[in-house]
Tab-separated table of C-alpha atoms and ligand atoms in Angstrom:
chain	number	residue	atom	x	y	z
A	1	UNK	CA	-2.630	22.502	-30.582
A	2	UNK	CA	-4.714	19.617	-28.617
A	3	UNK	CA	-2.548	16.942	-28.055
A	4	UNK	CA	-4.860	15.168	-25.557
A	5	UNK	CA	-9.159	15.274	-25.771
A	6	UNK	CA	-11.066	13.608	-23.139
A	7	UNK	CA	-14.815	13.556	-24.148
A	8	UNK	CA	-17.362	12.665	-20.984
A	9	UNK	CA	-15.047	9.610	-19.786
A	10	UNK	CA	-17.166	7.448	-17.581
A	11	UNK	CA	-15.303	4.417	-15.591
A	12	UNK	CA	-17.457	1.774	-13.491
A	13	UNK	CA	-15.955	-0.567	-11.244
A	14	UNK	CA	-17.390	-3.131	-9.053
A	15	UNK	CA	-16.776	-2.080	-5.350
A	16	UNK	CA	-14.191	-4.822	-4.233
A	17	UNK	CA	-12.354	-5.836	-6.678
A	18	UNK	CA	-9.944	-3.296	-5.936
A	19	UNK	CA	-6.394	-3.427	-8.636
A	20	UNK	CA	-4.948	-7.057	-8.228
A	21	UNK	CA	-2.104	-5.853	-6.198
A	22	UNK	CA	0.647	-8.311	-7.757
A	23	UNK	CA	3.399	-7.472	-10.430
A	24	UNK	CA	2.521	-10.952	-11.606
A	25	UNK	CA	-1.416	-9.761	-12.135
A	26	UNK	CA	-0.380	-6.576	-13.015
A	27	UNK	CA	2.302	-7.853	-15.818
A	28	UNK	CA	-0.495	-10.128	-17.105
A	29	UNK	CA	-2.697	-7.496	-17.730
A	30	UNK	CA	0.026	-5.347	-19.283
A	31	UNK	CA	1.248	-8.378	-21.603
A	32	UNK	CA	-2.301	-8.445	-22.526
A	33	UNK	CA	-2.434	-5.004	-23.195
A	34	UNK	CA	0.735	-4.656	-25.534
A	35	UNK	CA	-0.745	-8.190	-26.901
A	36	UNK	CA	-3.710	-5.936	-27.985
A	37	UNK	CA	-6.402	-8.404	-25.904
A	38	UNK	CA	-8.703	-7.648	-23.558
A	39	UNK	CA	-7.703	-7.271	-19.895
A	40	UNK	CA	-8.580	-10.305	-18.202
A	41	UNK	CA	-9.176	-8.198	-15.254
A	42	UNK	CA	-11.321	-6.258	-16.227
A	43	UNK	CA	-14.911	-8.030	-16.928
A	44	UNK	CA	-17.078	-5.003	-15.784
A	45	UNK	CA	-17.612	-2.971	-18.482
A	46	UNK	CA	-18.852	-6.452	-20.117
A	47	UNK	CA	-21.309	-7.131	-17.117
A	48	UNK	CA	-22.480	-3.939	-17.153
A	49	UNK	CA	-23.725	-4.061	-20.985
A	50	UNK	CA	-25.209	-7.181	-19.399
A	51	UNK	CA	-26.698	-5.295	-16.781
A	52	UNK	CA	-26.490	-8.275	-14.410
A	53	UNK	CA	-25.488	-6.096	-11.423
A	54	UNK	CA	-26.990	-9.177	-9.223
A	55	UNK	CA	-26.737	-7.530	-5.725
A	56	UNK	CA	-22.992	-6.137	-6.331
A	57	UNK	CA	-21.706	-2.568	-5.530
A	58	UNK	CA	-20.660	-0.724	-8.483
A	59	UNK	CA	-18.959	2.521	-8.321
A	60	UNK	CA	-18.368	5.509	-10.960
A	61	UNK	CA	-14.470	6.235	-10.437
A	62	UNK	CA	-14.808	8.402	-13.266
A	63	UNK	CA	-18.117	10.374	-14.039
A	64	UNK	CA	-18.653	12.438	-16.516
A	65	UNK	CA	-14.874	13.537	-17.159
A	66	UNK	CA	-14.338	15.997	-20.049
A	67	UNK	CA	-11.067	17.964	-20.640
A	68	UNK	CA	-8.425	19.360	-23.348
A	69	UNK	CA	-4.406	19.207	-23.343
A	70	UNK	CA	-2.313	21.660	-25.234
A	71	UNK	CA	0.819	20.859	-26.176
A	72	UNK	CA	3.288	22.086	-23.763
A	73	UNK	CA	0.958	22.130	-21.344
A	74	UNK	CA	2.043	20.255	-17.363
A	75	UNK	CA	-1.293	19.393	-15.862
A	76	UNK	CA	-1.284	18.653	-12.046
A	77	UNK	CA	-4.410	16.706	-11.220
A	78	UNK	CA	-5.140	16.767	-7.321
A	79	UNK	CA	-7.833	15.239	-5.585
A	80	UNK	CA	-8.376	13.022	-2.372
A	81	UNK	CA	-7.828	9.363	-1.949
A	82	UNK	CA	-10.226	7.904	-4.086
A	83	UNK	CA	-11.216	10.626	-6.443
A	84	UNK	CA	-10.067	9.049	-9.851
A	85	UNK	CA	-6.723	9.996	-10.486
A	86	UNK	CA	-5.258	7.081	-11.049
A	87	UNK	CA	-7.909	5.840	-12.909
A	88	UNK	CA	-8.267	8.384	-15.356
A	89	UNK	CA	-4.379	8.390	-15.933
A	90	UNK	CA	-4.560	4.578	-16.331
A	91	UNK	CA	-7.115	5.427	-19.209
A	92	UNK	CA	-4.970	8.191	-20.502
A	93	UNK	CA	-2.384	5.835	-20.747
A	94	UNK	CA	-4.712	2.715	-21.814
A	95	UNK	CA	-3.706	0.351	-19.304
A	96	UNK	CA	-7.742	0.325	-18.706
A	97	UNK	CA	-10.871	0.765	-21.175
A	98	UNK	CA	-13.368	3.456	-19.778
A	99	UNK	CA	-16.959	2.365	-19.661
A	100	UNK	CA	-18.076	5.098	-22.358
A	101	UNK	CA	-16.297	7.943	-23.608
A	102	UNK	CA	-13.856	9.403	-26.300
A	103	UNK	CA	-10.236	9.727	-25.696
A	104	UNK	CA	-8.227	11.424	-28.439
A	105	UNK	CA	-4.352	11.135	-28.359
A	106	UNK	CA	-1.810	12.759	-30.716
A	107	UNK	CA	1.770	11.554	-29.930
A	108	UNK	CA	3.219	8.922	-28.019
A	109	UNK	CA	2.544	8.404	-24.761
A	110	UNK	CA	5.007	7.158	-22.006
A	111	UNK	CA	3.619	6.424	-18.310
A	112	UNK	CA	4.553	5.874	-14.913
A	113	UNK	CA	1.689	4.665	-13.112
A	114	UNK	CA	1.495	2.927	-9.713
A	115	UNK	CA	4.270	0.260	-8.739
A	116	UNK	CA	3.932	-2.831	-10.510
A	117	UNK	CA	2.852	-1.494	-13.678
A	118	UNK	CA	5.318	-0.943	-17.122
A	119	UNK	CA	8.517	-3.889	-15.859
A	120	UNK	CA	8.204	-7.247	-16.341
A	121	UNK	CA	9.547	-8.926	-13.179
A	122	UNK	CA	11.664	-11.013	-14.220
A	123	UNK	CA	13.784	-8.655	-16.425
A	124	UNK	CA	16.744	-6.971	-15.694
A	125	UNK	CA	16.877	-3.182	-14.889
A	126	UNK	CA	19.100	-3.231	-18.424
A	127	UNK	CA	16.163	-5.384	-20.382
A	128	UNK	CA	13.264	-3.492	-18.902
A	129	UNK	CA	14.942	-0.412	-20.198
A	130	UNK	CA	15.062	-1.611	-24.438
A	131	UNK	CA	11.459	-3.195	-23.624
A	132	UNK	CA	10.017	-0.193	-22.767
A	133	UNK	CA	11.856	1.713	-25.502
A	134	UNK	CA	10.658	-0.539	-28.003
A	135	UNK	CA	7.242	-0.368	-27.003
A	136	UNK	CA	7.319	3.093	-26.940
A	137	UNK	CA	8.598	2.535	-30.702
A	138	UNK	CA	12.174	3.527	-30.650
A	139	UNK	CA	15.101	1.102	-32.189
A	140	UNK	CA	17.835	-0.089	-30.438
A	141	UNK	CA	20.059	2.548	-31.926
A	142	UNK	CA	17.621	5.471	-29.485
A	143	UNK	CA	17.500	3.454	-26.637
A	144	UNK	CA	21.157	2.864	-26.898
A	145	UNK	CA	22.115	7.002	-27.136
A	146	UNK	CA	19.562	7.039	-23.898
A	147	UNK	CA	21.029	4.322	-21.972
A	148	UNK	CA	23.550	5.495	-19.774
A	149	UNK	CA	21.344	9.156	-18.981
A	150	UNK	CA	18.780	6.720	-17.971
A	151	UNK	CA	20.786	4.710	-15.593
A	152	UNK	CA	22.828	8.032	-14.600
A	153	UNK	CA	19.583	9.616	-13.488
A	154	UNK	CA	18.015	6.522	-11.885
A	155	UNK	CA	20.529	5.667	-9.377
A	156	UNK	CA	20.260	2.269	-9.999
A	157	UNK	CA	23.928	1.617	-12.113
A	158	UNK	CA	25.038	-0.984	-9.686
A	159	UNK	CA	21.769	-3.329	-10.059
A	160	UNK	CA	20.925	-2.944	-13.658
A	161	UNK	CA	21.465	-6.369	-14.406
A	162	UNK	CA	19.493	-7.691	-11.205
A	163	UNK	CA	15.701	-8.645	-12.384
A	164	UNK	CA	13.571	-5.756	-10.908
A	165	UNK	CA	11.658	-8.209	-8.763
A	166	UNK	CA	14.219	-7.586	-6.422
A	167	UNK	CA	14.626	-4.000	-6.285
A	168	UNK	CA	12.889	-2.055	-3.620
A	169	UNK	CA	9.707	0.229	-4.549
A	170	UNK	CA	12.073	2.796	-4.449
A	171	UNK	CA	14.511	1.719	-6.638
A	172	UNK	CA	11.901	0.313	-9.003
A	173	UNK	CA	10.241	3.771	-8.854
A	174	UNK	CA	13.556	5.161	-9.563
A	175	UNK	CA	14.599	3.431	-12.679
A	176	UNK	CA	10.682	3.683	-14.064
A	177	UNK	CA	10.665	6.925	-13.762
A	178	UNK	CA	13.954	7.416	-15.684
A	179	UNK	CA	12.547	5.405	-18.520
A	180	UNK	CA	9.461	7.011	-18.534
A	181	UNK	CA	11.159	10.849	-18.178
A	182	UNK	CA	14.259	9.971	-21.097
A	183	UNK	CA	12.311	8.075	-23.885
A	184	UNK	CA	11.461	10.998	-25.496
A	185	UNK	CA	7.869	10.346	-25.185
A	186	UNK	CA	5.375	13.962	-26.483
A	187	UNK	CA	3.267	13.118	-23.518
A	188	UNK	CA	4.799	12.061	-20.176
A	189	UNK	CA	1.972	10.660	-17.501
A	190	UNK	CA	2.911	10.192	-13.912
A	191	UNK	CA	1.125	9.418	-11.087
A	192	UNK	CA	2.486	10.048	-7.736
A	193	UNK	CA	5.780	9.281	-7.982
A	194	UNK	CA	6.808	12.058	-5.353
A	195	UNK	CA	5.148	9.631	-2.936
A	196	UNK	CA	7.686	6.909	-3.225
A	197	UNK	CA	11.734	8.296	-2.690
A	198	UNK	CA	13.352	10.697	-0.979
A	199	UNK	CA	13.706	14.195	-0.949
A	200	UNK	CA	16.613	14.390	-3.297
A	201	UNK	CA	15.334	12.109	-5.862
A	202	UNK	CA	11.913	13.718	-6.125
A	203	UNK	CA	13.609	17.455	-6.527
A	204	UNK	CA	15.250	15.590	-9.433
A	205	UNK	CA	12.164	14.221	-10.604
A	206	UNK	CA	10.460	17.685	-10.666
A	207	UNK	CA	13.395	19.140	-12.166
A	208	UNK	CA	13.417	16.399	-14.874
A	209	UNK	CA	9.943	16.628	-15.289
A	210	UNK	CA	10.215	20.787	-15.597
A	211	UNK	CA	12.924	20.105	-18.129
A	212	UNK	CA	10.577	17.545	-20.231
A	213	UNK	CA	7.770	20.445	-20.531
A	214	UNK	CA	10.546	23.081	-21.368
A	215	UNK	CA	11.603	20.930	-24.672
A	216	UNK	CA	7.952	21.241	-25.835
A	217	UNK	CA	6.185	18.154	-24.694
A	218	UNK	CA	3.006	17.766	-22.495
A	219	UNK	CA	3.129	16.475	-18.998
A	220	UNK	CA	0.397	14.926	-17.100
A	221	UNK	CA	1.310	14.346	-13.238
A	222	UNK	CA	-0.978	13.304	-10.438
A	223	UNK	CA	0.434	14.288	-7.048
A	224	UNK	CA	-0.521	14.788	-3.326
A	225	UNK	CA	2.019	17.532	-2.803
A	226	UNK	CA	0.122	20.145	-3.619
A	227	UNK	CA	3.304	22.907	-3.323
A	228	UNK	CA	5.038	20.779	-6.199
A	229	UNK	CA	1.884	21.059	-8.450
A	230	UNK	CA	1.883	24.986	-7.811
A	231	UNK	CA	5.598	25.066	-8.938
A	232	UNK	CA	5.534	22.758	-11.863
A	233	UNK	CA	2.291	22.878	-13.373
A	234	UNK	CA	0.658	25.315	-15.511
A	235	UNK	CA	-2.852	24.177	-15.275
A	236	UNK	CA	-4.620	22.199	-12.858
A	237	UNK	CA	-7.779	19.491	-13.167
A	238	UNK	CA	-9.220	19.119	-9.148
A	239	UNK	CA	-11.554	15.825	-8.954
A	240	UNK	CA	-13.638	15.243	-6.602
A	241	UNK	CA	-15.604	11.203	-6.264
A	242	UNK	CA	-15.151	10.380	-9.787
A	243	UNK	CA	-16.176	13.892	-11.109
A	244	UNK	CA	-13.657	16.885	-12.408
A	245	UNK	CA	-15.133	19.678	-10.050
A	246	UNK	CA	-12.374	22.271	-10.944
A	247	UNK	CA	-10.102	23.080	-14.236
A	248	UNK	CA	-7.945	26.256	-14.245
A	249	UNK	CA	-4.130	27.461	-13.798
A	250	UNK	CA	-2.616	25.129	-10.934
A	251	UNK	CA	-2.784	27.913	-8.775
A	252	UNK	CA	-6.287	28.447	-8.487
A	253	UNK	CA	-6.916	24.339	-8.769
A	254	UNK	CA	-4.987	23.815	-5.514
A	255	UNK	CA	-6.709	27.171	-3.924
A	256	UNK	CA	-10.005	25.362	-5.163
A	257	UNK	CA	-8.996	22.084	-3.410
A	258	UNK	CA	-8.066	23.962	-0.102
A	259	UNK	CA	-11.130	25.782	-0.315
A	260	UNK	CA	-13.172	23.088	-0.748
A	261	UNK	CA	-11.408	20.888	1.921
A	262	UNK	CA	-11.486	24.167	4.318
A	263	UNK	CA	-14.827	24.199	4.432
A	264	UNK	CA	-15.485	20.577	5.716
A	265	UNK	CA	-13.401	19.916	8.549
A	266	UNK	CA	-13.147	16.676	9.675
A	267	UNK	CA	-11.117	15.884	12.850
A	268	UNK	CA	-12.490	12.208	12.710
A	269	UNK	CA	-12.191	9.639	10.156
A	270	UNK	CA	-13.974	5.908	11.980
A	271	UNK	CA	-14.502	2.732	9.721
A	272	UNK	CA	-16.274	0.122	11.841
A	273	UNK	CA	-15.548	-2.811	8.975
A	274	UNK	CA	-12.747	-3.084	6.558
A	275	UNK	CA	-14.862	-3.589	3.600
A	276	UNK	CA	-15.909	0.056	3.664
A	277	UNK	CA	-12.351	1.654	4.812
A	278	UNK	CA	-10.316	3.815	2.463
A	279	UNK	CA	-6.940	1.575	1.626
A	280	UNK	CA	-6.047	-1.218	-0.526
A	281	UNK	CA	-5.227	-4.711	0.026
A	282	UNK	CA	-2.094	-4.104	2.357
A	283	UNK	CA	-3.632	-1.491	4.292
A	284	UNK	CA	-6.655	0.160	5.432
A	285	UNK	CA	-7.482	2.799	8.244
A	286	UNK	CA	-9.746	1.806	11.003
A	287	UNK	CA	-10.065	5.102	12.672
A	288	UNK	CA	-7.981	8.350	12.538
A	289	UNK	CA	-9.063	11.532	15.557
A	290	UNK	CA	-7.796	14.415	16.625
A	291	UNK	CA	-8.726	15.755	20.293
A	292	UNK	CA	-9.811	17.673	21.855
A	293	UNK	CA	-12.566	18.351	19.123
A	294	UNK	CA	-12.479	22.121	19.737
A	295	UNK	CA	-8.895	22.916	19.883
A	296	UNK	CA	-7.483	26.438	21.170
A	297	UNK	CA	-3.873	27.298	20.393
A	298	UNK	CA	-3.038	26.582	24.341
A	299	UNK	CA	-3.855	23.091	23.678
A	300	UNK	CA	-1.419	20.143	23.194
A	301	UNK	CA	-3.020	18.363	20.138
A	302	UNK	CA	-3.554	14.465	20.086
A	303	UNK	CA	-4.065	12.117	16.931
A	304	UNK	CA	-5.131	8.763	16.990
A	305	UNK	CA	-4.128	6.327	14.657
A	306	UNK	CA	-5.546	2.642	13.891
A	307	UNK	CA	-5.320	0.404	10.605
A	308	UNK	CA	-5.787	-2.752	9.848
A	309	UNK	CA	-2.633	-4.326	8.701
A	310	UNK	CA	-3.126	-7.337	5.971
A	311	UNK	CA	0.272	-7.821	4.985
A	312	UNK	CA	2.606	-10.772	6.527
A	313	UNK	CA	4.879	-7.580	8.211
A	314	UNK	CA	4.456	-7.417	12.013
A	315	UNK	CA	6.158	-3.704	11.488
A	316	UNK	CA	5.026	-0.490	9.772
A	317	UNK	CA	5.799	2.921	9.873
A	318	UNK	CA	3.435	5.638	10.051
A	319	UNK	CA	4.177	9.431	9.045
A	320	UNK	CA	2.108	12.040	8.569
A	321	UNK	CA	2.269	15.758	7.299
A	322	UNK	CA	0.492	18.423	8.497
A	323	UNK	CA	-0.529	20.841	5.723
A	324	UNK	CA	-1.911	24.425	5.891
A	325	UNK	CA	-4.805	26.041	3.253
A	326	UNK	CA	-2.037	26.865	0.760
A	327	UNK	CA	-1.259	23.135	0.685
A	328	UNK	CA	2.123	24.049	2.576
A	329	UNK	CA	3.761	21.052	4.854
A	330	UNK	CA	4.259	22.956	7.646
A	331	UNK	CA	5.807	19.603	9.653
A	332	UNK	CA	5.769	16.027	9.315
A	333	UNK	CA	6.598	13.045	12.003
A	334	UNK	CA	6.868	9.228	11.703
A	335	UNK	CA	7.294	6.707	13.809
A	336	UNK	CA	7.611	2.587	13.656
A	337	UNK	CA	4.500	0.486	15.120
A	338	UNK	CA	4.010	-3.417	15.605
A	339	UNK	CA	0.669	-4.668	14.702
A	340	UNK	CA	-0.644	-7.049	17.310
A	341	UNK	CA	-3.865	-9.242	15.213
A	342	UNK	CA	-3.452	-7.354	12.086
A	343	UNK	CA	-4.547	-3.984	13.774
A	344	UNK	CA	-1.656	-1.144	14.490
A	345	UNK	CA	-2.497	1.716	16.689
A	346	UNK	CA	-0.253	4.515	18.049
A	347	UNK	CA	-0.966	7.841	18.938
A	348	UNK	CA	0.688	11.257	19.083
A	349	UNK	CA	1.071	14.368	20.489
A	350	UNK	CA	1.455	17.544	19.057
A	351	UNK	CA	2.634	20.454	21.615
A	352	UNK	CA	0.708	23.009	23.207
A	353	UNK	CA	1.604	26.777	21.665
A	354	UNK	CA	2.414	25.273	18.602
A	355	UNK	CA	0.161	25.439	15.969
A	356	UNK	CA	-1.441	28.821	14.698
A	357	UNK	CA	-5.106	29.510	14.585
A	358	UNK	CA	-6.235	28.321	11.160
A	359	UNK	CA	-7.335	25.085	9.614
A	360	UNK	CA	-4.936	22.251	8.997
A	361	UNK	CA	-5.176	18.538	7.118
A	362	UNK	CA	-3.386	15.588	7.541
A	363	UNK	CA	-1.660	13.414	4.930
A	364	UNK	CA	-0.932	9.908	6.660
A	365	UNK	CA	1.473	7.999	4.852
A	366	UNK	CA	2.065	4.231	5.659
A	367	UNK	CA	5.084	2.276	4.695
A	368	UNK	CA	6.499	-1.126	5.768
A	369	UNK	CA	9.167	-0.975	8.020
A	370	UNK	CA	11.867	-1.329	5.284
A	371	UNK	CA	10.336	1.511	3.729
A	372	UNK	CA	8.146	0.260	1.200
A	373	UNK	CA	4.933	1.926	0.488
A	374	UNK	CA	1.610	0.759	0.895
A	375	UNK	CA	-0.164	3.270	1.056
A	376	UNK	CA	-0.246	7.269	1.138
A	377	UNK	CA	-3.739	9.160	2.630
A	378	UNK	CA	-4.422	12.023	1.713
A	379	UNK	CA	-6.195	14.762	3.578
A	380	UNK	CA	-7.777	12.479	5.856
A	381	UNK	CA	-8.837	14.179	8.746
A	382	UNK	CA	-8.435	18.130	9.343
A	383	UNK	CA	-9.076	20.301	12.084
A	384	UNK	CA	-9.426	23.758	13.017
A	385	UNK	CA	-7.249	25.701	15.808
A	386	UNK	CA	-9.368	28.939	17.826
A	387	UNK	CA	-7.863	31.287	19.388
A	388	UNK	CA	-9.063	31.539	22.711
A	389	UNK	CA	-9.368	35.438	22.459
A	390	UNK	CA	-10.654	35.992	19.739
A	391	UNK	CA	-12.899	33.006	19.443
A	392	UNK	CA	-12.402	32.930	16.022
A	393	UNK	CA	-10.019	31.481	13.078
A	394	UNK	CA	-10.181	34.522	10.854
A	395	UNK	CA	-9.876	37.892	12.109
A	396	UNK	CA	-6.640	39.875	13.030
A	397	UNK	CA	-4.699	36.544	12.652
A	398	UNK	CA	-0.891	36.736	13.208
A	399	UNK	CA	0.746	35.063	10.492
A	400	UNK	CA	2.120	31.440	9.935
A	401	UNK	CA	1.476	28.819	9.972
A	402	UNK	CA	3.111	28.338	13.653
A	403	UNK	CA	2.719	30.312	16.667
A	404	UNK	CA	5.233	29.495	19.106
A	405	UNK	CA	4.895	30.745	23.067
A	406	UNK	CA	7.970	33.340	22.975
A	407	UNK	CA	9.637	34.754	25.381
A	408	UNK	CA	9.754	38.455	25.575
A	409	UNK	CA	11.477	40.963	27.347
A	410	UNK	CA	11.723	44.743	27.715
A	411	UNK	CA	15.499	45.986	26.728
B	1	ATP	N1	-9.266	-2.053	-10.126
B	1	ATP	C1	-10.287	-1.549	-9.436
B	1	ATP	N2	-11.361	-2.289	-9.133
B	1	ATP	C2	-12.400	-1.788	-8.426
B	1	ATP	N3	-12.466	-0.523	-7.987
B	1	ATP	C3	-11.422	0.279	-8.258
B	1	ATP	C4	-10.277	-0.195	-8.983
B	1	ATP	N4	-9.390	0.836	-9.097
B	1	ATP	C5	-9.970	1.876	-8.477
B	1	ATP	N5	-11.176	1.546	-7.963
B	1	ATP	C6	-12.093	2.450	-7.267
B	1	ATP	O1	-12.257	3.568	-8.078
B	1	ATP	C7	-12.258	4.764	-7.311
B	1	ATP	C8	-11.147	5.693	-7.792
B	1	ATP	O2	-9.886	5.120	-7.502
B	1	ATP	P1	-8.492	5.770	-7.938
B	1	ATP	O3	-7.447	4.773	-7.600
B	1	ATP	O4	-8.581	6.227	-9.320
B	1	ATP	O5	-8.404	7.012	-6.973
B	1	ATP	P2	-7.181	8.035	-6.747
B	1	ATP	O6	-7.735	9.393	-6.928
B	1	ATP	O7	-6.011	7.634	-7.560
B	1	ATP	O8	-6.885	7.812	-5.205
B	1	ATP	P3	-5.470	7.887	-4.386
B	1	ATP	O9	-5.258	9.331	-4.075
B	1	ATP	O10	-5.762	7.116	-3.148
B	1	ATP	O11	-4.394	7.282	-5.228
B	1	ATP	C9	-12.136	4.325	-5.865
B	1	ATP	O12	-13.439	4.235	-5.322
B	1	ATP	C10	-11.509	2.964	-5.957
B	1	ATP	O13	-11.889	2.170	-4.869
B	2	MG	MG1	-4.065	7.005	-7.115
């Protein structure tokens, strides 16, 4: 049974304007929403039935986007940074209008989109909780039988009567997520909420989210970590620039992805202006390299890192994963930088010996030095690692990922 049709979605946005970046904005347009009024953020689709594009840049974020849901079904949705995800779950979940297109939706719908979406500010953890249930249509009586799972799972007992203003994007995500995952909702959208928590909490969240799709409803979940799509999802939607340029069983979409990404290595990523750089209002990369920029396994390896930093913090931490074709992490590193002028650089190296011959990416993610995240990047620069002998990535390859320099001895 379809419990989700998407029928050639098309989403235009003017180039800019990117999401308003505020709870208070955000809330607005969610007050709005519930309100059943037009988002006053979102004037495009209006000027474009105008057609007074007057010199502006407009972009398709979503082109063209047709796809089914069965019930049951957990959908993984993978693509890079800017491919549409979010937008097409904030469709999904009608938080945004599309420019043209059909959307049909059996069953209630409960979402976690990005931070700052779904709480009202000023509420308490305790509040947000029977507002959400409410809007998702439940009485008092549900959301009371829920409660205490809810604030069991989140973590959050001891501030649940603290307005969520002051929580920290973690324990906001936390507590949203809860709602989201316990309300009983037969569709549960989530968009990259593995980026935000720790390792603990987002094996709980997958296990949750496993357990939702085993009681018979559908799951929609847009993630970077492409090993948790293979083990949660049963099918997989790969976008690529606003279009859906893959649909199949997760395992081939994130095989599809790899492939794709394999074949366009890119050991430099250089903006020479922040209006064109790939970020959002707190952060934006200037430049990302690796070198040298033909790499043999004997080589130490050495990335670059620059952004332009627009929030008040003088501090940020930068961590990035390495990740193999499969879409394995095969390591990850951080480190805290000071931004001198609103730029940060830093650099680092990896060892010599290390790495196998093979192609890797890197997923950069950039938090603020209390650990709050602005921003996650994914696959934003790869490179390729020869081996000297052989010249070649592909042939008689020893396997793994890593190839240490051992030591070996006779007897
Ligand atoms: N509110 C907005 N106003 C203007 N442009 C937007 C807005 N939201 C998204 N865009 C643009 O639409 C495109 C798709 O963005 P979207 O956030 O859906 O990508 P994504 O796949 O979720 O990326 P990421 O992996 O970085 O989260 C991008 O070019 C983005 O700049
Ligand atoms: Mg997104």
């Amino acid at each position: 049974m379809h419990v989700l049709k998407v029928e050639n979605i098309y989403k235009q946005y003017e180039l800019g304007q990117v999401s308003t970046g505020t709870m208070a904005h955000d809330f607005n347009r969610w007050l709005h929403k519930i309100r059943g009024k037009e988002d006053p953020y979102h004037k495009i689709t209006e000027r474009n039935t105008r057609d007074e594009k007057g010199g502006s840049k407009f972009v398709w974020a979503l082109d063209d986007i047709s796809f089914d849901v069965h019930q049951g079904d957990v959908v993984g949705i993978i693509g890079r940074n800017g491919a549409g995800k979010s937008t097409l779950l904030k469709i999904l979940s009608k938080v945004t209008s599309p420019t043209k297109g059909n959307i049909k939706i059996k069953g209630r719908i409960a979402s976690l989109l990005e931070v700052g979406t779904g709480f009202h500010p000023d509420l308490s953890g305790r509040e947000n909780i029977f507002l959400n249930g409410a809007i998702l249509g439940m009485t008092k009586k549900e959301i009371h039988a829920k409660f205490d799972e809810i604030v069991a799972f989140s973590g959050v007992d001891k501030y649940i009567d603290t307005p969520v203003k002051r929580y920290s994007s973690g324990m906001y995500v936390r507590l949203a997520f809860s709602v989201a995952a316990h309300l009983e909702p037969e569709i549960l959208i989530v968009d990259e909420v593995l980026a935000v928590g720790d390792a603990e909490f987002q094996r709980k969240c997958l296990g949750k989210m496993k357990e939702v799709s085993q009681q018979g409803r559908t799951v929609i979940f847009v993630s970077h970590n492409l090993v948790a799509v293979k083990s949660l999802c049963t099918k997989g939607i790969v976008m690529d620039q606003g279009k859906l340029v893959f649909s199949g069983s997760a395992d081939e979409a994130v095989e599809s992805y790899m492939n794709a990404n394999a074949s366009k290595v890119k050991p430099s990523t250089v903006f020479s202006s922040p209006d064109d750089a790939i970020g959002n209002e707190f952060i934006k990369i200037k430049s990302i390299t690796v070198q040298p920029e033909k790499l043999f396994i004997t080589d130490a390896i050495q990335l670059d890192f620059s952004f332009w930093n627009f929030t008040d913090e003088l501090k940020f931490n930068v961590s990035f994963d390495v990740i193999d074709v499969f879409g394995e992490v095969v390591f990850g590193s951080g480190n805290e930088f000071s931004s001198i002028n609103n730029v940060g650089s830093a650099s680092c190296l990896i060892p010599s010996n290390l790495m196998n011959d093979g192609i890797y990416s890197i997923h950069v993610y950039v938090h603020t030095a209390g650990m709050r995240k602005l921003y996650d990047f994914m696959d934003i620069v790869s490179f390729e690692v020869f081996d000297k002998e052989r010249n070649h990535a592909y042939y008689g390859k020893i396997n793994g990922a890593v190839r240490p320099k051992l030591t070996w001895k006779e007897g």
